[in-house]
């Protein structure tokens, strides 16, 4: 009964490809997020999304786009992958008022070669 | 804009030693504060959180943190660490609940506990 599940766990792909990472939460949370963790463990928020608004971290390249088919899913689509996109990507979710903190998925390790 | 600073990037302790990890934040309004732990190869897990009330917050696994508003700090403490506490620790700050705020994480502190 994984609360926040991401697939795939590992993704190795070539530069220039387009890829997607899927995220699903079964907690009934209203808001979902995508974080990027670099090799130095630094966590950077990429997107925050609920059914009302999408908040985008302005430093995220527009090659990255979140897609939410419904409240329980927030997928991350990446176009024209670059070497610098290699990182671990974490999906997370929370209640709209964030009163319970954030629940994170297990991460997707993306390697661009 | 909000920001979080974790002073200690790497901490090495022996088992049974006491732990204090520093966290200072920068934000001009009401804040909500979190500490997360990331064990090797795993995802982030919530250790404790502060929203309001008693500034001394107790979390899981014997951790606690104290919110000192005047110092803009939310330091994490544990009186006696164990080898299993080896992990990355992240402090995070967020604006008022219910608002459209993007949470911000510190750069993390890597804790290694020697048996």
PDB file of C-alpha atoms in Angstrom:
ATOM      1  CA  UNK A   1       0.000   0.000   0.000  1.00  0.00           C
ATOM      2  CA  UNK A   2       2.563   2.556  -1.124  1.00  0.00           C
ATOM      3  CA  UNK A   3       1.299   6.047  -0.373  1.00  0.00           C
ATOM      4  CA  UNK A   4       3.205   7.850  -3.128  1.00  0.00           C
ATOM      5  CA  UNK A   5       4.502   5.648  -5.903  1.00  0.00           C
ATOM      6  CA  UNK A   6       6.769   6.607  -8.758  1.00  0.00           C
ATOM      7  CA  UNK A   7       7.683   4.713 -11.874  1.00  0.00           C
ATOM      8  CA  UNK A   8      10.168   3.916 -13.105  1.00  0.00           C
ATOM      9  CA  UNK A   9      12.640   3.653 -10.237  1.00  0.00           C
ATOM     10  CA  UNK A  10      15.577   3.884 -12.631  1.00  0.00           C
ATOM     11  CA  UNK A  11      15.692   5.466 -16.067  1.00  0.00           C
ATOM     12  CA  UNK A  12      18.707   5.521 -18.365  1.00  0.00           C
ATOM     13  CA  UNK A  13      18.299   7.330 -21.656  1.00  0.00           C
ATOM     14  CA  UNK A  14      20.221   9.174 -24.340  1.00  0.00           C
ATOM     15  CA  UNK A  15      20.522  12.894 -24.781  1.00  0.00           C
ATOM     16  CA  UNK A  16      17.781  14.411 -26.883  1.00  0.00           C
ATOM     17  CA  UNK A  17      15.154  11.851 -25.953  1.00  0.00           C
ATOM     18  CA  UNK A  18      11.767  12.651 -24.423  1.00  0.00           C
ATOM     19  CA  UNK A  19      10.780  10.763 -21.286  1.00  0.00           C
ATOM     20  CA  UNK A  20       8.071  10.718 -18.658  1.00  0.00           C
ATOM     21  CA  UNK A  21       8.054   9.794 -14.993  1.00  0.00           C
ATOM     22  CA  UNK A  22       4.763   8.815 -13.436  1.00  0.00           C
ATOM     23  CA  UNK A  23       3.564   9.557  -9.940  1.00  0.00           C
ATOM     24  CA  UNK A  24       0.455   8.420  -8.131  1.00  0.00           C
ATOM     25  CA  UNK A  25      -0.702   9.021  -4.581  1.00  0.00           C
ATOM     26  CA  UNK A  26      -3.465   7.188  -2.732  1.00  0.00           C
ATOM     27  CA  UNK A  27      -3.582   9.472   0.297  1.00  0.00           C
ATOM     28  CA  UNK A  28      -6.409  11.674  -0.924  1.00  0.00           C
ATOM     29  CA  UNK A  29      -4.036  14.634  -0.917  1.00  0.00           C
ATOM     30  CA  UNK A  30      -4.912  17.767  -2.829  1.00  0.00           C
ATOM     31  CA  UNK A  31      -1.507  18.976  -3.837  1.00  0.00           C
ATOM     32  CA  UNK A  32       1.385  17.238  -5.556  1.00  0.00           C
ATOM     33  CA  UNK A  33       4.953  18.276  -6.183  1.00  0.00           C
ATOM     34  CA  UNK A  34       8.048  17.407  -8.114  1.00  0.00           C
ATOM     35  CA  UNK A  35      11.502  17.860  -6.625  1.00  0.00           C
ATOM     36  CA  UNK A  36      14.917  17.389  -8.191  1.00  0.00           C
ATOM     37  CA  UNK A  37      17.785  16.170  -6.016  1.00  0.00           C
ATOM     38  CA  UNK A  38      21.208  16.677  -7.495  1.00  0.00           C
ATOM     39  CA  UNK A  39      24.408  14.750  -6.838  1.00  0.00           C
ATOM     40  CA  UNK A  40      25.134  16.930  -3.807  1.00  0.00           C
ATOM     41  CA  UNK A  41      21.766  16.009  -2.306  1.00  0.00           C
ATOM     42  CA  UNK A  42      20.376  19.491  -2.847  1.00  0.00           C
ATOM     43  CA  UNK A  43      16.581  19.383  -3.139  1.00  0.00           C
ATOM     44  CA  UNK A  44      15.004  21.841  -5.514  1.00  0.00           C
ATOM     45  CA  UNK A  45      11.270  22.296  -5.886  1.00  0.00           C
ATOM     46  CA  UNK A  46      10.237  22.154  -9.522  1.00  0.00           C
ATOM     47  CA  UNK A  47       6.454  22.298  -9.450  1.00  0.00           C
ATOM     48  CA  UNK A  48       3.595  22.513  -7.026  1.00  0.00           C
ATOM     49  CA  UNK A  49       0.165  21.622  -8.392  1.00  0.00           C
ATOM     50  CA  UNK A  50      -3.380  21.237  -7.187  1.00  0.00           C
ATOM     51  CA  UNK A  51      -6.599  21.362  -9.089  1.00  0.00           C
ATOM     52  CA  UNK A  52      -6.636  25.108  -8.814  1.00  0.00           C
ATOM     53  CA  UNK A  53      -3.204  26.229  -9.722  1.00  0.00           C
ATOM     54  CA  UNK A  54       0.194  25.263 -10.970  1.00  0.00           C
ATOM     55  CA  UNK A  55       3.148  26.956  -9.342  1.00  0.00           C
ATOM     56  CA  UNK A  56       6.304  26.699 -11.347  1.00  0.00           C
ATOM     57  CA  UNK A  57       9.766  27.359 -10.050  1.00  0.00           C
ATOM     58  CA  UNK A  58      10.957  29.925 -12.568  1.00  0.00           C
ATOM     59  CA  UNK A  59      14.408  28.365 -12.739  1.00  0.00           C
ATOM     60  CA  UNK A  60      13.041  25.124 -14.208  1.00  0.00           C
ATOM     61  CA  UNK A  61      13.597  24.891 -17.982  1.00  0.00           C
ATOM     62  CA  UNK A  62      10.424  24.749 -20.048  1.00  0.00           C
ATOM     63  CA  UNK A  63      11.550  21.359 -21.329  1.00  0.00           C
ATOM     64  CA  UNK A  64      10.032  20.091 -18.091  1.00  0.00           C
ATOM     65  CA  UNK A  65       6.263  19.984 -17.874  1.00  0.00           C
ATOM     66  CA  UNK A  66       3.900  18.466 -15.303  1.00  0.00           C
ATOM     67  CA  UNK A  67       0.783  16.711 -16.481  1.00  0.00           C
ATOM     68  CA  UNK A  68      -2.050  15.843 -14.144  1.00  0.00           C
ATOM     69  CA  UNK A  69      -4.816  13.634 -15.532  1.00  0.00           C
ATOM     70  CA  UNK A  70      -6.563  13.666 -12.151  1.00  0.00           C
ATOM     71  CA  UNK A  71      -6.030  14.622  -8.532  1.00  0.00           C
ATOM     72  CA  UNK A  72      -4.156  11.437  -7.711  1.00  0.00           C
ATOM     73  CA  UNK A  73      -1.586  11.681 -10.494  1.00  0.00           C
ATOM     74  CA  UNK A  74       1.112  14.148 -11.437  1.00  0.00           C
ATOM     75  CA  UNK A  75       3.432  12.982 -14.166  1.00  0.00           C
ATOM     76  CA  UNK A  76       6.634  14.716 -15.187  1.00  0.00           C
ATOM     77  CA  UNK A  77       7.434  14.979 -18.861  1.00  0.00           C
ATOM     78  CA  UNK A  78      10.872  15.988 -20.024  1.00  0.00           C
ATOM     79  CA  UNK A  79      11.676  16.972 -23.607  1.00  0.00           C
ATOM     80  CA  UNK A  80      15.082  16.959 -25.260  1.00  0.00           C
ATOM     81  CA  UNK A  81      16.927  15.485 -22.307  1.00  0.00           C
ATOM     82  CA  UNK A  82      20.341  16.923 -21.452  1.00  0.00           C
ATOM     83  CA  UNK A  83      23.252  15.538 -19.447  1.00  0.00           C
ATOM     84  CA  UNK A  84      22.543  18.028 -16.672  1.00  0.00           C
ATOM     85  CA  UNK A  85      19.098  16.547 -16.180  1.00  0.00           C
ATOM     86  CA  UNK A  86      20.676  13.508 -14.539  1.00  0.00           C
ATOM     87  CA  UNK A  87      19.438  13.481 -10.960  1.00  0.00           C
ATOM     88  CA  UNK A  88      16.974  11.813  -8.645  1.00  0.00           C
ATOM     89  CA  UNK A  89      13.449  13.121  -9.072  1.00  0.00           C
ATOM     90  CA  UNK A  90      11.053  12.887  -6.170  1.00  0.00           C
ATOM     91  CA  UNK A  91       7.322  13.201  -6.310  1.00  0.00           C
ATOM     92  CA  UNK A  92       5.538  14.325  -3.149  1.00  0.00           C
ATOM     93  CA  UNK A  93       2.036  15.107  -2.026  1.00  0.00           C
ATOM     94  CA  UNK A  94       0.325  16.951   0.775  1.00  0.00           C
ATOM     95  CA  UNK A  95      -3.024  18.242   1.896  1.00  0.00           C
ATOM     96  CA  UNK A  96      -3.872  21.607   0.413  1.00  0.00           C
ATOM     97  CA  UNK A  97      -3.082  23.321   3.695  1.00  0.00           C
ATOM     98  CA  UNK A  98       0.073  21.197   4.109  1.00  0.00           C
ATOM     99  CA  UNK A  99      -0.886  20.497   7.721  1.00  0.00           C
ATOM    100  CA  UNK A 100       0.475  16.970   7.580  1.00  0.00           C
ATOM    101  CA  UNK A 101       3.738  17.818   5.947  1.00  0.00           C
ATOM    102  CA  UNK A 102       4.768  16.176   2.742  1.00  0.00           C
ATOM    103  CA  UNK A 103       4.828  12.505   1.821  1.00  0.00           C
ATOM    104  CA  UNK A 104       7.545  11.631  -0.648  1.00  0.00           C
ATOM    105  CA  UNK A 105       7.782   8.896  -3.237  1.00  0.00           C
ATOM    106  CA  UNK A 106      10.817   6.649  -3.413  1.00  0.00           C
ATOM    107  CA  UNK A 107      12.399   8.617  -6.229  1.00  0.00           C
ATOM    108  CA  UNK A 108      13.369   8.043  -9.849  1.00  0.00           C
ATOM    109  CA  UNK A 109      17.064   8.032 -10.652  1.00  0.00           C
ATOM    110  CA  UNK A 110      17.422   9.507 -14.124  1.00  0.00           C
ATOM    111  CA  UNK A 111      20.717   9.080 -15.947  1.00  0.00           C
ATOM    112  CA  UNK A 112      21.213  10.809 -19.275  1.00  0.00           C
ATOM    113  CA  UNK A 113      24.079   9.476 -21.371  1.00  0.00           C
TER     114      UNK A 113
ATOM    115  CA  UNK B   1      11.396  35.072  -0.585  1.00  0.00           C
ATOM    116  CA  UNK B   2      12.066  32.327   1.873  1.00  0.00           C
ATOM    117  CA  UNK B   3      15.391  30.567   2.349  1.00  0.00           C
ATOM    118  CA  UNK B   4      16.871  27.950   4.637  1.00  0.00           C
ATOM    119  CA  UNK B   5      20.441  27.632   5.823  1.00  0.00           C
ATOM    120  CA  UNK B   6      21.864  24.492   7.374  1.00  0.00           C
ATOM    121  CA  UNK B   7      25.231  25.289   8.851  1.00  0.00           C
ATOM    122  CA  UNK B   8      26.658  21.830   9.186  1.00  0.00           C
ATOM    123  CA  UNK B   9      27.144  20.027   5.909  1.00  0.00           C
ATOM    124  CA  UNK B  10      28.829  16.972   7.373  1.00  0.00           C
ATOM    125  CA  UNK B  11      28.677  15.718  10.939  1.00  0.00           C
ATOM    126  CA  UNK B  12      30.469  12.649  12.241  1.00  0.00           C
ATOM    127  CA  UNK B  13      29.639  11.301  15.687  1.00  0.00           C
ATOM    128  CA  UNK B  14      30.158   8.225  17.756  1.00  0.00           C
ATOM    129  CA  UNK B  15      27.194   6.284  19.065  1.00  0.00           C
ATOM    130  CA  UNK B  16      25.664   7.723  22.228  1.00  0.00           C
ATOM    131  CA  UNK B  17      26.940  11.213  21.431  1.00  0.00           C
ATOM    132  CA  UNK B  18      24.483  14.079  21.493  1.00  0.00           C
ATOM    133  CA  UNK B  19      23.396  15.700  18.259  1.00  0.00           C
ATOM    134  CA  UNK B  20      22.398  19.206  17.320  1.00  0.00           C
ATOM    135  CA  UNK B  21      21.937  20.244  13.710  1.00  0.00           C
ATOM    136  CA  UNK B  22      21.498  23.911  12.969  1.00  0.00           C
ATOM    137  CA  UNK B  23      18.779  25.380  10.787  1.00  0.00           C
ATOM    138  CA  UNK B  24      18.141  29.061  10.210  1.00  0.00           C
ATOM    139  CA  UNK B  25      15.496  30.435   7.930  1.00  0.00           C
ATOM    140  CA  UNK B  26      14.704  33.693   6.297  1.00  0.00           C
ATOM    141  CA  UNK B  27      11.071  34.603   5.926  1.00  0.00           C
ATOM    142  CA  UNK B  28       9.158  37.687   6.854  1.00  0.00           C
ATOM    143  CA  UNK B  29       5.895  36.190   8.032  1.00  0.00           C
ATOM    144  CA  UNK B  30       4.361  33.229   9.793  1.00  0.00           C
ATOM    145  CA  UNK B  31       6.344  30.117   9.041  1.00  0.00           C
ATOM    146  CA  UNK B  32       5.873  26.414   9.190  1.00  0.00           C
ATOM    147  CA  UNK B  33       8.985  24.352   9.721  1.00  0.00           C
ATOM    148  CA  UNK B  34       9.920  20.754   9.055  1.00  0.00           C
ATOM    149  CA  UNK B  35      12.769  18.342   9.483  1.00  0.00           C
ATOM    150  CA  UNK B  36      13.050  15.428   7.102  1.00  0.00           C
ATOM    151  CA  UNK B  37      15.411  12.468   7.130  1.00  0.00           C
ATOM    152  CA  UNK B  38      16.675  10.577   4.101  1.00  0.00           C
ATOM    153  CA  UNK B  39      18.294   7.218   4.851  1.00  0.00           C
ATOM    154  CA  UNK B  40      20.815   5.968   2.274  1.00  0.00           C
ATOM    155  CA  UNK B  41      19.086   5.145  -0.979  1.00  0.00           C
ATOM    156  CA  UNK B  42      15.653   5.991   0.346  1.00  0.00           C
ATOM    157  CA  UNK B  43      13.105   8.760   0.080  1.00  0.00           C
ATOM    158  CA  UNK B  44      12.550  11.606   2.500  1.00  0.00           C
ATOM    159  CA  UNK B  45      10.559  10.905   5.628  1.00  0.00           C
ATOM    160  CA  UNK B  46       9.063  13.447   7.969  1.00  0.00           C
ATOM    161  CA  UNK B  47      10.782  13.576  11.369  1.00  0.00           C
ATOM    162  CA  UNK B  48       8.802  16.414  12.908  1.00  0.00           C
ATOM    163  CA  UNK B  49       7.014  19.634  12.097  1.00  0.00           C
ATOM    164  CA  UNK B  50       6.156  22.915  13.737  1.00  0.00           C
ATOM    165  CA  UNK B  51       3.096  24.967  12.904  1.00  0.00           C
ATOM    166  CA  UNK B  52       2.224  26.772  16.112  1.00  0.00           C
ATOM    167  CA  UNK B  53       2.020  26.310  19.868  1.00  0.00           C
ATOM    168  CA  UNK B  54       4.776  24.780  21.979  1.00  0.00           C
ATOM    169  CA  UNK B  55       8.069  25.758  20.321  1.00  0.00           C
ATOM    170  CA  UNK B  56       9.660  22.506  21.476  1.00  0.00           C
ATOM    171  CA  UNK B  57       8.504  19.847  19.055  1.00  0.00           C
ATOM    172  CA  UNK B  58       9.012  16.144  19.570  1.00  0.00           C
ATOM    173  CA  UNK B  59       9.241  13.858  16.589  1.00  0.00           C
ATOM    174  CA  UNK B  60       9.846  10.235  15.807  1.00  0.00           C
ATOM    175  CA  UNK B  61      12.876   8.184  16.851  1.00  0.00           C
ATOM    176  CA  UNK B  62      13.753  10.418  19.801  1.00  0.00           C
ATOM    177  CA  UNK B  63      14.334  13.580  17.770  1.00  0.00           C
ATOM    178  CA  UNK B  64      13.163  16.987  18.859  1.00  0.00           C
ATOM    179  CA  UNK B  65      13.513  20.526  17.553  1.00  0.00           C
ATOM    180  CA  UNK B  66      13.114  23.933  19.093  1.00  0.00           C
ATOM    181  CA  UNK B  67      11.669  26.902  17.278  1.00  0.00           C
ATOM    182  CA  UNK B  68      13.284  30.131  18.439  1.00  0.00           C
ATOM    183  CA  UNK B  69      11.500  32.922  16.646  1.00  0.00           C
ATOM    184  CA  UNK B  70      13.912  35.651  17.720  1.00  0.00           C
ATOM    185  CA  UNK B  71      16.807  33.725  16.209  1.00  0.00           C
ATOM    186  CA  UNK B  72      14.912  32.472  13.144  1.00  0.00           C
ATOM    187  CA  UNK B  73      16.137  29.022  14.072  1.00  0.00           C
ATOM    188  CA  UNK B  74      14.748  25.502  14.211  1.00  0.00           C
ATOM    189  CA  UNK B  75      17.588  23.290  15.396  1.00  0.00           C
ATOM    190  CA  UNK B  76      17.256  19.533  15.492  1.00  0.00           C
ATOM    191  CA  UNK B  77      18.468  17.623  18.543  1.00  0.00           C
ATOM    192  CA  UNK B  78      18.825  14.099  19.796  1.00  0.00           C
ATOM    193  CA  UNK B  79      20.413  13.312  23.173  1.00  0.00           C
ATOM    194  CA  UNK B  80      21.998  10.030  22.134  1.00  0.00           C
ATOM    195  CA  UNK B  81      22.476   9.003  18.504  1.00  0.00           C
ATOM    196  CA  UNK B  82      22.564   5.489  17.159  1.00  0.00           C
ATOM    197  CA  UNK B  83      24.351   3.989  14.199  1.00  0.00           C
ATOM    198  CA  UNK B  84      20.968   3.721  12.464  1.00  0.00           C
ATOM    199  CA  UNK B  85      20.643   7.524  12.522  1.00  0.00           C
ATOM    200  CA  UNK B  86      23.227   7.747   9.738  1.00  0.00           C
ATOM    201  CA  UNK B  87      21.384   9.691   7.053  1.00  0.00           C
ATOM    202  CA  UNK B  88      20.867  13.062   5.379  1.00  0.00           C
ATOM    203  CA  UNK B  89      18.812  15.547   7.343  1.00  0.00           C
ATOM    204  CA  UNK B  90      16.879  18.336   5.668  1.00  0.00           C
ATOM    205  CA  UNK B  91      15.296  21.365   7.233  1.00  0.00           C
ATOM    206  CA  UNK B  92      12.427  22.947   5.310  1.00  0.00           C
ATOM    207  CA  UNK B  93      10.412  26.138   5.645  1.00  0.00           C
ATOM    208  CA  UNK B  94       7.085  27.096   4.229  1.00  0.00           C
ATOM    209  CA  UNK B  95       4.834  30.077   4.414  1.00  0.00           C
ATOM    210  CA  UNK B  96       1.414  30.074   6.109  1.00  0.00           C
ATOM    211  CA  UNK B  97      -0.788  27.028   5.742  1.00  0.00           C
ATOM    212  CA  UNK B  98      -3.346  27.237   2.993  1.00  0.00           C
ATOM    213  CA  UNK B  99      -1.391  29.694   0.948  1.00  0.00           C
ATOM    214  CA  UNK B 100       0.169  29.003  -2.389  1.00  0.00           C
ATOM    215  CA  UNK B 101       3.687  28.774  -1.084  1.00  0.00           C
ATOM    216  CA  UNK B 102       6.494  26.771  -2.507  1.00  0.00           C
ATOM    217  CA  UNK B 103       8.308  24.914   0.272  1.00  0.00           C
ATOM    218  CA  UNK B 104      12.045  25.439   0.466  1.00  0.00           C
ATOM    219  CA  UNK B 105      14.548  22.889   1.687  1.00  0.00           C
ATOM    220  CA  UNK B 106      17.992  23.494   3.105  1.00  0.00           C
ATOM    221  CA  UNK B 107      21.006  21.891   1.476  1.00  0.00           C
ATOM    222  CA  UNK B 108      20.984  19.062   3.973  1.00  0.00           C
ATOM    223  CA  UNK B 109      23.367  17.783   6.624  1.00  0.00           C
ATOM    224  CA  UNK B 110      25.033  14.449   6.192  1.00  0.00           C
ATOM    225  CA  UNK B 111      25.259  12.623   9.520  1.00  0.00           C
ATOM    226  CA  UNK B 112      27.535   9.626   9.963  1.00  0.00           C
ATOM    227  CA  UNK B 113      27.369   7.759  13.242  1.00  0.00           C
ATOM    228  CA  UNK B 114      30.216   5.391  14.025  1.00  0.00           C
ATOM    229  CA  UNK B 115      29.339   2.306  16.062  1.00  0.00           C
TER     230      UNK B 115
END
